[in-house]
Coordinates of C-alpha atoms in Angstrom, one line a residue:
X9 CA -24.1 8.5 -10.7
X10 CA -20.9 7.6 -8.9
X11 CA -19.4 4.3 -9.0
X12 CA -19.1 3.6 -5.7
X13 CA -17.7 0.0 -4.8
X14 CA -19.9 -0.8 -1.3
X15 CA -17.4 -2.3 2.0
X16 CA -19.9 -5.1 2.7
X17 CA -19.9 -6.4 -1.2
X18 CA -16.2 -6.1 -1.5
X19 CA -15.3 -8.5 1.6
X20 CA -15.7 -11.5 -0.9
X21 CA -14.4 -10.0 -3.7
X22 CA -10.8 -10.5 -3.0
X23 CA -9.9 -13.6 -1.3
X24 CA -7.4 -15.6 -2.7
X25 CA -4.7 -16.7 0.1
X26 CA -1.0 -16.4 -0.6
X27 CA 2.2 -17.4 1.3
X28 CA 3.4 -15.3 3.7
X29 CA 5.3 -12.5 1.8
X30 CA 9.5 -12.2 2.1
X31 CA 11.2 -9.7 4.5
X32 CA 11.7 -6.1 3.8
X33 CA 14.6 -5.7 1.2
X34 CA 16.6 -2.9 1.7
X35 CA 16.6 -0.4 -1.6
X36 CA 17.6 2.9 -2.5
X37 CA 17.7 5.5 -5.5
X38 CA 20.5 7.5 -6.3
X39 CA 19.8 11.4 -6.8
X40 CA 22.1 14.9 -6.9
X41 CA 21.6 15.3 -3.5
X42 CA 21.9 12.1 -1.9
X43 CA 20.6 8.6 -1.5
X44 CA 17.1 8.1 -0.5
X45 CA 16.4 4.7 0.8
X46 CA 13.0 2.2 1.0
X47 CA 12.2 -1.0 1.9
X48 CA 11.1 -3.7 -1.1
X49 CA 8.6 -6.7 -0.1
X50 CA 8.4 -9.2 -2.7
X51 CA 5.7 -12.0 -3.0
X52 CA 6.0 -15.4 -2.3
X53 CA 5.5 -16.2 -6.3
X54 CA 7.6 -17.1 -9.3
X55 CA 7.9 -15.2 -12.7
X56 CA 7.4 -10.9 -13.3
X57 CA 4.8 -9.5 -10.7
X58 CA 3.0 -6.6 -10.8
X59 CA 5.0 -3.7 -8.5
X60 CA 3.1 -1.1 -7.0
X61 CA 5.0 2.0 -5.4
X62 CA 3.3 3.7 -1.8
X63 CA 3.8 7.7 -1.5
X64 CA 3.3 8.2 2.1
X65 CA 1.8 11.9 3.3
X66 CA 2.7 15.0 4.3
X67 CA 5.4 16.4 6.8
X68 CA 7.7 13.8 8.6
X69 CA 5.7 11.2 7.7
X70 CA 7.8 8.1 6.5
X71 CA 7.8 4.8 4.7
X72 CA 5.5 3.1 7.4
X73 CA 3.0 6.2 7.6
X74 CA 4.6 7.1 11.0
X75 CA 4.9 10.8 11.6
X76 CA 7.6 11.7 14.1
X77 CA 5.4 14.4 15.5
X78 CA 3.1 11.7 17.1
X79 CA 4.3 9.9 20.1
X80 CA 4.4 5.9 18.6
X81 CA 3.7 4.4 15.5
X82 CA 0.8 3.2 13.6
X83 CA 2.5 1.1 11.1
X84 CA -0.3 1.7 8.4
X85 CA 1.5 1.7 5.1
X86 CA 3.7 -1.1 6.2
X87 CA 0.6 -3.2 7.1
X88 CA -0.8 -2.3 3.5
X89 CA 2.5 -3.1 1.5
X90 CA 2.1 -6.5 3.9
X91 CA -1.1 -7.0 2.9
X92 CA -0.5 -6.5 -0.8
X93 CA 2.3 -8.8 -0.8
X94 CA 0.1 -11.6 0.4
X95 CA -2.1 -10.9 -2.8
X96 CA 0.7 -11.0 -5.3
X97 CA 2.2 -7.5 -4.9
X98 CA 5.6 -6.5 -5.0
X99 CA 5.2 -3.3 -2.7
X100 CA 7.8 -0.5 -2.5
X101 CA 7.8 2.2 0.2
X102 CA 10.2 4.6 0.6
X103 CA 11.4 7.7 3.0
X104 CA 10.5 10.8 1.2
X105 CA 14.0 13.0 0.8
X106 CA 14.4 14.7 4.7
X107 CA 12.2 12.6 6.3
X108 CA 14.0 9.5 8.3
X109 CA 16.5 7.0 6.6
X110 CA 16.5 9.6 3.6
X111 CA 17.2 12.9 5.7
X112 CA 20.7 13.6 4.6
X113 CA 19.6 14.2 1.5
X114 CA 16.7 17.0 2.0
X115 CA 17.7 20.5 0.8
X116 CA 17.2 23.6 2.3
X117 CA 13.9 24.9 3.2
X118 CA 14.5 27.6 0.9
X119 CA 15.5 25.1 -1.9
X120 CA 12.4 22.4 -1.4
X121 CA 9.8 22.3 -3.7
X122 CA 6.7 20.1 -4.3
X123 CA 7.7 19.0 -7.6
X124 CA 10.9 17.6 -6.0
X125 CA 8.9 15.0 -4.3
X126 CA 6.7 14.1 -7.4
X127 CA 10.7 14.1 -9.3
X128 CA 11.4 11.9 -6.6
X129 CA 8.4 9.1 -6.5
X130 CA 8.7 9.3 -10.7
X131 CA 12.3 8.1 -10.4
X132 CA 10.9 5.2 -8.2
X133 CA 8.6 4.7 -10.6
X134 CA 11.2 4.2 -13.3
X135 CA 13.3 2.2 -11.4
X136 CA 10.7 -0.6 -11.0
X137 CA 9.5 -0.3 -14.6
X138 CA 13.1 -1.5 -15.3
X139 CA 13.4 -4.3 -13.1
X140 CA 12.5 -7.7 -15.3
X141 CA 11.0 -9.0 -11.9
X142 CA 8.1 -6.8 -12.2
X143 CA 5.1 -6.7 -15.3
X144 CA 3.5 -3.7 -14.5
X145 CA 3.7 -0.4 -12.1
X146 CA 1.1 0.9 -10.3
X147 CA 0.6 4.4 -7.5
X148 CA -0.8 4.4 -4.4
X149 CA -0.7 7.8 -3.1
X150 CA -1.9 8.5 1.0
X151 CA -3.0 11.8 2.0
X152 CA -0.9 13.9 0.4
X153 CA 0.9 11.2 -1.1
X154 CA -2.2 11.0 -3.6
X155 CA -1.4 14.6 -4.9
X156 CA 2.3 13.4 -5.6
X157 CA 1.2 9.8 -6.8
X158 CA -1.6 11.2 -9.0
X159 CA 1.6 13.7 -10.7
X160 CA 4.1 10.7 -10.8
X161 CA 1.5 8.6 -12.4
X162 CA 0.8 10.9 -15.2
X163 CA 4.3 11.8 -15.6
X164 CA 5.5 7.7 -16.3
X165 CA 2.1 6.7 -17.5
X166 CA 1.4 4.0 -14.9
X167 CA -0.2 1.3 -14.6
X168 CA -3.0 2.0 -12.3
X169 CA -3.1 5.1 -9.4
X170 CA -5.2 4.7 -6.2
X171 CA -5.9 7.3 -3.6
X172 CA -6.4 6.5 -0.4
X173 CA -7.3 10.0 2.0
X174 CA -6.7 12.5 -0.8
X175 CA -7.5 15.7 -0.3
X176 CA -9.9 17.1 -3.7
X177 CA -8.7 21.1 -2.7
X178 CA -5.5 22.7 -3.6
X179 CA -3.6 23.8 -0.7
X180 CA -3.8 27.6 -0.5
X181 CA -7.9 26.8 -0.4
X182 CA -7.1 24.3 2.5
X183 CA -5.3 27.2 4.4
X184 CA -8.0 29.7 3.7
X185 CA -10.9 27.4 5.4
X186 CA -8.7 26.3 8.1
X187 CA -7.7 30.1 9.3
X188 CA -10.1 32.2 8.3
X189 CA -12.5 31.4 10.9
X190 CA -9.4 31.8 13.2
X191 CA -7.9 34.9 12.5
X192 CA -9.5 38.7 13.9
X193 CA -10.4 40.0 10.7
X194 CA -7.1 42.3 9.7
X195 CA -4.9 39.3 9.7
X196 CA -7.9 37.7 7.7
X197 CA -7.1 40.3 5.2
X198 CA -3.3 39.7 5.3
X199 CA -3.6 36.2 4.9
X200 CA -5.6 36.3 1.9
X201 CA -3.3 38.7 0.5
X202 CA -0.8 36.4 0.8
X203 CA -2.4 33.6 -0.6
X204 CA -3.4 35.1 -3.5
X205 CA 0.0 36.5 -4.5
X206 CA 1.3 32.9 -4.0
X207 CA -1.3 31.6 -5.8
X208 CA -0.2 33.8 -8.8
X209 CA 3.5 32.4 -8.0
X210 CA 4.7 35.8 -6.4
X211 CA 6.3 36.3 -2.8
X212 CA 5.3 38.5 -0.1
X213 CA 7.9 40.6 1.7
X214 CA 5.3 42.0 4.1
X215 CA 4.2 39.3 6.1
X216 CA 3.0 40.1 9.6
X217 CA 4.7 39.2 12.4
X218 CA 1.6 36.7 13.7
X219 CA 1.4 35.0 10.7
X220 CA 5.2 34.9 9.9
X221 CA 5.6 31.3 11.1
X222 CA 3.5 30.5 8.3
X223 CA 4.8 32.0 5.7
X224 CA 7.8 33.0 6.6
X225 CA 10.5 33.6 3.0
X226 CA 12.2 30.0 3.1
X227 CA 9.2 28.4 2.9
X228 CA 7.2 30.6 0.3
X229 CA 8.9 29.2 -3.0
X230 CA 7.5 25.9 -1.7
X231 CA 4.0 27.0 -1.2
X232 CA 4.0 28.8 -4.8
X233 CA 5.1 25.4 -6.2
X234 CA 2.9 23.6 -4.0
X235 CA -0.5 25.8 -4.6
X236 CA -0.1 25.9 -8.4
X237 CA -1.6 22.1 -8.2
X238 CA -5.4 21.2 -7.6
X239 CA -5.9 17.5 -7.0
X240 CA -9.2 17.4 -9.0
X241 CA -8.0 19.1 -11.9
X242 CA -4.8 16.9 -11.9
X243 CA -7.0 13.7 -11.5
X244 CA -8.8 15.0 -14.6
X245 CA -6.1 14.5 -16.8
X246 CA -5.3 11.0 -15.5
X247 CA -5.0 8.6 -18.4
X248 CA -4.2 5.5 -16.1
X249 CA -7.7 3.8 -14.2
X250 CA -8.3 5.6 -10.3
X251 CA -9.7 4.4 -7.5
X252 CA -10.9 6.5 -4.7
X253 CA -11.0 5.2 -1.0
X254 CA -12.0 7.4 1.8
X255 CA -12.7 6.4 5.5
X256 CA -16.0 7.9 7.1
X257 CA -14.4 8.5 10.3
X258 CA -11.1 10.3 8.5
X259 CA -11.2 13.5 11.2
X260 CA -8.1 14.9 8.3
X261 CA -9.8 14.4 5.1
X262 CA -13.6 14.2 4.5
X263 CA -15.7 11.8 2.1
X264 CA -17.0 15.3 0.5
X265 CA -13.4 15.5 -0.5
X266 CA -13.7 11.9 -2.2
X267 CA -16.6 12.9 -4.1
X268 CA -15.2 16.1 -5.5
X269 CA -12.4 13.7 -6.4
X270 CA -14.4 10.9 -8.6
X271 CA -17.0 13.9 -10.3
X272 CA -13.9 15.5 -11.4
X273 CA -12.6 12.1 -13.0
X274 CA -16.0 10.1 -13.5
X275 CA -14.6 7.1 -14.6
X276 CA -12.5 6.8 -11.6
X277 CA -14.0 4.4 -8.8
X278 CA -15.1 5.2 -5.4
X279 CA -14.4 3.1 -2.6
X280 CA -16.0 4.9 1.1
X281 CA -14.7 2.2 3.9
X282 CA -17.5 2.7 6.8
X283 CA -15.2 3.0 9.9
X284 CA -11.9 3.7 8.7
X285 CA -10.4 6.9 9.5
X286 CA -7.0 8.5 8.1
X287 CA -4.4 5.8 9.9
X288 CA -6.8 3.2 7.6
X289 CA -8.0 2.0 10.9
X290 CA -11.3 1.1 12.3
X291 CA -12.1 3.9 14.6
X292 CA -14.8 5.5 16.0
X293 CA -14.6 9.5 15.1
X294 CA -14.1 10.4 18.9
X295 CA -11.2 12.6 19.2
X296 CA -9.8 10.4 22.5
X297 CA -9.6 7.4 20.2
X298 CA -9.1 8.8 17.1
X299 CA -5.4 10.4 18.5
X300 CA -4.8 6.9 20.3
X301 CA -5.2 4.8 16.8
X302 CA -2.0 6.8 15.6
X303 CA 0.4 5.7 18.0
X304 CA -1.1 2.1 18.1
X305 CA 0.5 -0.5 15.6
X306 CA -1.4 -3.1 16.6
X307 CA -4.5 -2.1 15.1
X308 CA -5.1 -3.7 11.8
X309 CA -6.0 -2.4 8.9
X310 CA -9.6 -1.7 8.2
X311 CA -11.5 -4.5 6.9
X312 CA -11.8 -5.1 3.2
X313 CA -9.2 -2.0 2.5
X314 CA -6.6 -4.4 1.1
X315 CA -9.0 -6.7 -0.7
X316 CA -10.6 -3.8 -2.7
X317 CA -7.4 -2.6 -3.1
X318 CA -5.8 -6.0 -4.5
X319 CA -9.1 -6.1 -7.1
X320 CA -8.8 -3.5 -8.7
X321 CA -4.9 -3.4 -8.8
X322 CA -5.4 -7.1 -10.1
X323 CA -7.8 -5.7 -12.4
X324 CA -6.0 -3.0 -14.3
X325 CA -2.5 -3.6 -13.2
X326 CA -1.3 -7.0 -14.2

């Protein structure tokens, strides 16, 4: 049976008021090919704290969970860190390497890889395990973010990992449902051709031409090193304690996608927030206002995401 922690119980759960948290501190981490930079927000509270590192998703998404393809900001992973800071929570985000204050020091598109961005948030990692300020570590990975949390975790044996929108599939499955019922069926057959040779860590030098945006040959080492990962079967092998949270009204990432999550890791908890969608927002799953809630910062978060969130960090990472 899942453990599934119900919204309405967990509004009490957590709520234990703190000063209002510090300012942003500016903080980066040195690597080969550049600086990449974050923002630290430390509690109002004396003594070692527990520190708990954000991954934000995919694409050009940065430290705040703004993507620069949308038109404004939704500030969601800067209202969580916020949020967490008020519970006791040092919080650090950061600008994945190419996205924002970190661009300059993104490779090539030929040179990327995935594991570069779990490297990456396991460096972070490291760097707040040695900071005396801090008594613990803990992960919370968004989106994709959880894959790369979830890998970072494991990798410096954290304190505690949470995923919040994480996708259960690998990636090359993602791509097969999303296009198959798209493409006439000889580029049906192409595409799974491709797939499968990346999925076996091979390129393909014969990509058609209406599919070669997709795959074109810079980006194909990243999908082979990208693909080789399945969340559920990473999450499997998670030592440190998981909690799952999902939204209902995510039109990105499904609660189905949740489940497959905590029956591959039964221990792990499962939190579904009734309203929340993939901004960690309270929206209704119309598309008009589901597009509008990611350009709008002055939404708040979802109620009770931060208070779950806070328990069960207070919980396992102390």
């Amino acid at each position: 049976m899942l453990r599934t922690i119900l919204f309405a119980v967990l509004l009490g759960i957590f709520t234990h008021a703190e000063a209002a948290p510090s300012a942003d501190a500016a903080i980066a981490l040195s690597t080969p090919t550049g600086q990449l930079h974050g923002a630290l927000l430390l509690p109002a509270a004396s003594g070692p704290v527990p520190a708990v590192l954000i991954v934000a998703g995919s694409g050009p998404t940065d430290r705040n969970g703004n993507n620069t393809l949308a038109p404004g900001a939704n500030n969601s992973l800067m209202l969580l860190a916020q949020a967490l800071s008020q519970a006791g929570f040092a919080t650090l985000r950061y600008d994945k390497r190419g996205v924002a204050a970190s661009a300059a020091a993104g490779p090539s598109e030929a040179a990327l890889r995935f594991d570069t961005y779990v490297d990456d948030a396991a460096a972070w990692l490291r760097l707040l395990r040695a900071d005396p300020r801090f008594s613990s570590v803990a992960v919370i990975g968004h989106s994709e973010g959880s894959l790369i949390g979830m890998l970072a975790a494991r990798q410096t044996k954290a304190a505690a990992f949470v995923s919040i929108a994480g996708p259960a599939q690998g990636a090359a499955d993602v791509l097969r449902q999303q296009l198959a019922p798209q493409l006439p069926a000889e580029l049906a057959g192409d595409n799974e051709r491709i797939l499968r040779a990346l999925e076996r860590g091979e390129t393909d030098n014969a990509v058609p031409a209406p599919l070669a945006a997709l795959y074109r040959p810079s980006v194909q080492p990243y999908m082979i090193s990208w693909f080789k990962y399945v969340p559920t079967r990473e999450l499997s092998t998670l030592a440190a304690p998981a909690l799952i949270v999902q939204g209902d009204t995510d039109i990105q990432v499904g609660v189905a996608q949740a489940q497959a999550l905590q029956q591959a890791s039964p221990a792990a908890t499962l939190l579904v927030v009734p309203g929340m969608n993939h901004v960690l927002k309270t929206v209704p799953a119309q598309m008009p206002q589901q597009l509008a809630s990611y350009s709008d910062p002055a939404l708040p978060l979802a109620p009770g995401l931060s208070p779950a969130i806070a328990a069960f960090l207070h919980q396992h990472a102390k």
